[in-house]
PDB file of C-alpha atoms in Angstrom:
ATOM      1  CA  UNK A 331     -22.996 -66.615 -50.184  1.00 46.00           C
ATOM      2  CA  UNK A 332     -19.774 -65.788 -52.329  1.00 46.00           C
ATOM      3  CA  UNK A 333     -20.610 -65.853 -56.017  1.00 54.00           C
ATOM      4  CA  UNK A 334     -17.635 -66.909 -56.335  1.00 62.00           C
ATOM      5  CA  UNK A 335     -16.624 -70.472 -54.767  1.00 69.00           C
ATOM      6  CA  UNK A 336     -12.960 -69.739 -54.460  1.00 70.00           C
ATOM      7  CA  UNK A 337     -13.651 -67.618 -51.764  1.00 72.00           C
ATOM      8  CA  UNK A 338     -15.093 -70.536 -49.741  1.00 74.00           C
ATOM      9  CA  UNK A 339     -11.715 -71.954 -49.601  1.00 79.00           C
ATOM     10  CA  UNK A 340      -9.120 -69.230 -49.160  1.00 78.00           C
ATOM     11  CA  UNK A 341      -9.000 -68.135 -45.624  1.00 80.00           C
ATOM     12  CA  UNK A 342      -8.543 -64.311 -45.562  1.00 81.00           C
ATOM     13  CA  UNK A 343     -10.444 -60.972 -45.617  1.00 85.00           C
ATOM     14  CA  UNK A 344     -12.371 -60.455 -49.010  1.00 85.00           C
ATOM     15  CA  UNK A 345     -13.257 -57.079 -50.565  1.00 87.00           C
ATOM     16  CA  UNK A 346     -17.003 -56.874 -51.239  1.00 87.00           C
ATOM     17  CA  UNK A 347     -15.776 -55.960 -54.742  1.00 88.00           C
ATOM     18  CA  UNK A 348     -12.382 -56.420 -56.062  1.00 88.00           C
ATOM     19  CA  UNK A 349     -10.557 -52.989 -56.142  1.00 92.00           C
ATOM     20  CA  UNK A 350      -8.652 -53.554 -59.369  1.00 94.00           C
ATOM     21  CA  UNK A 351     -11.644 -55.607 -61.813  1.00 93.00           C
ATOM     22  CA  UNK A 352     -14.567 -53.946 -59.917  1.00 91.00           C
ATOM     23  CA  UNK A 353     -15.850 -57.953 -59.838  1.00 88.00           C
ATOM     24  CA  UNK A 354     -18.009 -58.450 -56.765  1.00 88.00           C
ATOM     25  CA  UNK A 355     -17.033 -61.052 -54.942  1.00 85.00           C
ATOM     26  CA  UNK A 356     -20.402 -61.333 -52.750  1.00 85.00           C
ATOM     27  CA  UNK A 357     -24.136 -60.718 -53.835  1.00 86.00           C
ATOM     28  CA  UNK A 358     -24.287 -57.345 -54.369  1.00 87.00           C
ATOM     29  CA  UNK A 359     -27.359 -57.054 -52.017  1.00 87.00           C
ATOM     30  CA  UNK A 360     -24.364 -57.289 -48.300  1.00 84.00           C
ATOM     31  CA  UNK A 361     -24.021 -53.428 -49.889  1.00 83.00           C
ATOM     32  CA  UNK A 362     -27.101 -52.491 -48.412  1.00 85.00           C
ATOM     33  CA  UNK A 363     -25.864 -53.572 -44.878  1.00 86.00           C
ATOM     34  CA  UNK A 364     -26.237 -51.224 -42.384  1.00 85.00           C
ATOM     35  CA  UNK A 365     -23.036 -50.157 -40.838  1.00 87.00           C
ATOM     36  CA  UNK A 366     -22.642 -49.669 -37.440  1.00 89.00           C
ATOM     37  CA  UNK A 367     -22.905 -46.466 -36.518  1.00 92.00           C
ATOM     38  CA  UNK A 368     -25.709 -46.637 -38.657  1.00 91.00           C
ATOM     39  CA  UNK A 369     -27.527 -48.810 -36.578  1.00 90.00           C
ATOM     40  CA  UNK A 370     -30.215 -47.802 -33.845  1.00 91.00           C
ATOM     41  CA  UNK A 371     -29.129 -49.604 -30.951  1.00 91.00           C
ATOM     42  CA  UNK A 372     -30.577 -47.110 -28.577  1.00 92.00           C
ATOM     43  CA  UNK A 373     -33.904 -48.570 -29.910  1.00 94.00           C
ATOM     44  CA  UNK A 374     -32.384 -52.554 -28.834  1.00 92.00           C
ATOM     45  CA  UNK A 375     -33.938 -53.370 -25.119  1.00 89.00           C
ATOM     46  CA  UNK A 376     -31.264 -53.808 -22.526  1.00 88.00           C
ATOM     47  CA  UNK A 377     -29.326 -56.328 -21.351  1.00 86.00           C
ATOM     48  CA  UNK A 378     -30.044 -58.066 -18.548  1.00 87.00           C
ATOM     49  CA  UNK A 379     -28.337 -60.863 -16.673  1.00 87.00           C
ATOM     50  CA  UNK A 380     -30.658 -64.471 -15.741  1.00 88.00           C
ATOM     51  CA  UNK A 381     -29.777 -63.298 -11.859  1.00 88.00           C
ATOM     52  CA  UNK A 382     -31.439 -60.086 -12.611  1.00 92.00           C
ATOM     53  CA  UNK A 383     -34.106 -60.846 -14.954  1.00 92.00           C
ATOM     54  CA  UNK A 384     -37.359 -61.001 -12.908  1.00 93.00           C
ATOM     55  CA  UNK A 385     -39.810 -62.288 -15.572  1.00 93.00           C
ATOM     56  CA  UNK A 386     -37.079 -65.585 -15.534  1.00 91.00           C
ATOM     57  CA  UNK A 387     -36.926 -65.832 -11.837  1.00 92.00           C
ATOM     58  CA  UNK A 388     -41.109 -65.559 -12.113  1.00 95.00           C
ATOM     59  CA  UNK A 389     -41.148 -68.600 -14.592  1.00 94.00           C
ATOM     60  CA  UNK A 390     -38.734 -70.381 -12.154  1.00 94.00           C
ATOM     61  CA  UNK A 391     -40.965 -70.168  -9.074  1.00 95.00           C
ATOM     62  CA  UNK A 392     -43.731 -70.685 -10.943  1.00 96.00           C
ATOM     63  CA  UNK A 393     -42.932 -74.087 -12.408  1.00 96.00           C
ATOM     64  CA  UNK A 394     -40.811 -75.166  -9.403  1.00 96.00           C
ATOM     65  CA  UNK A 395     -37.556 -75.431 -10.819  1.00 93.00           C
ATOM     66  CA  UNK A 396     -34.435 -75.576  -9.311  1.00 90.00           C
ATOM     67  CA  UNK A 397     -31.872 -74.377 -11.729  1.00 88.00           C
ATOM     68  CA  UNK A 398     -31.768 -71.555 -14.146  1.00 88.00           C
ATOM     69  CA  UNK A 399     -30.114 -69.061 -16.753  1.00 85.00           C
ATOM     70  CA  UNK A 400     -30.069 -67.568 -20.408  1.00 82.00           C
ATOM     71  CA  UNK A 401     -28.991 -68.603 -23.675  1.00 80.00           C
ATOM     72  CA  UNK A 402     -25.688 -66.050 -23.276  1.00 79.00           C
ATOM     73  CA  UNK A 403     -24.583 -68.255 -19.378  1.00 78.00           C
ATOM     74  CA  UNK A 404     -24.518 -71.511 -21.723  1.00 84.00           C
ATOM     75  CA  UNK A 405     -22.822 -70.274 -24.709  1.00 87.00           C
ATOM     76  CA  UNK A 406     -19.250 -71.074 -23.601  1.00 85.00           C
ATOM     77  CA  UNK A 407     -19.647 -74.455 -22.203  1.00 85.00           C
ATOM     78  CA  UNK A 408     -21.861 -75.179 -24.784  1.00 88.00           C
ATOM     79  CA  UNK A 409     -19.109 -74.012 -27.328  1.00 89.00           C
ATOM     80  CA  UNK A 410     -16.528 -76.077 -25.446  1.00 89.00           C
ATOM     81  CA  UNK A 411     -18.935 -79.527 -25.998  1.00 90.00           C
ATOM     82  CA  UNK A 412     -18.928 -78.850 -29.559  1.00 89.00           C
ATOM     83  CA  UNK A 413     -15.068 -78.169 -29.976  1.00 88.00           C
ATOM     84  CA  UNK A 414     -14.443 -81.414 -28.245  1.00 89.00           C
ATOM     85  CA  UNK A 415     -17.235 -83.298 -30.177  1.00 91.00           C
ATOM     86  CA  UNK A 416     -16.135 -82.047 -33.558  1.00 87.00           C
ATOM     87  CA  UNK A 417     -12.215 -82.437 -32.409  1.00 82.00           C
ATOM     88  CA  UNK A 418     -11.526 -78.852 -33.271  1.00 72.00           C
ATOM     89  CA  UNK A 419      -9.817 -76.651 -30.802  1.00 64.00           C
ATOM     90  CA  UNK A 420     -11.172 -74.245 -28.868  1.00 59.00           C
ATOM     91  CA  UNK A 421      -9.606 -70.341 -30.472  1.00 58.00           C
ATOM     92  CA  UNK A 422     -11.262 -68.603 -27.927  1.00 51.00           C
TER      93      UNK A 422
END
C-alpha cells in the first residue's frame, strides 16, 4: 500500500524510493522482495494441464462427473464475464 495516496491515482511506474528526495514511496518492507532470479522455482512442482492431471481425472470418475478442468482453463472466460459485468474492456 503506497504511503503515499497520490500514487493511487497517477497511472505510471513508481520508484520504490524517489531518486532525487530518497522519500519512499511504498512501505519500505516491498525491499525485501525477492527478485527473480532470486527465487527457487526449481523447488515449485510442475505444471500440469486438467487433461493430464490424473489425481483430477481420479476425482472425476470417482464422483461421476461429466465435465472438468483447473482454475488456469477458466481464467479467461472468467475474466471476459467480469469485463462485461463491470463495463470495462477487455486489454488483453
Amino acid at each position: 500500500m503506497p504511503t503515499n495516496t497520490r500514487l493511487a491515482f497517477s497511472p505510471s511506474v513508481h520508484f520504490v524510493r524517489d531518486p532525487r528526495s530518497h522519500v519512499y514511496n511504498f512501505e519500505t518492507e516491498i525491499e525485501r522482495v525477492p527478485q527473480a532470479e532470486e527465487f527457487a522455482f526449481h523447488r515449485l512442482p510442475q505444471y500440469i494441464t486438467a487433461s493430464e492431471d490424473e489425481d483430477l481425472y481420479e476425482l472425476v470418475k470417482r464422483n461421476d462427473m461429466k465435465y472438468y478442468g483447473s482454475t488456469s482453463t477458466l481464467t479467461k472466460a472468467l475474466s471476459q464475464i467480469y469485463f462485461y459485468i463491470s463495463g470495462q474492456s477487455c486489454r488483453a
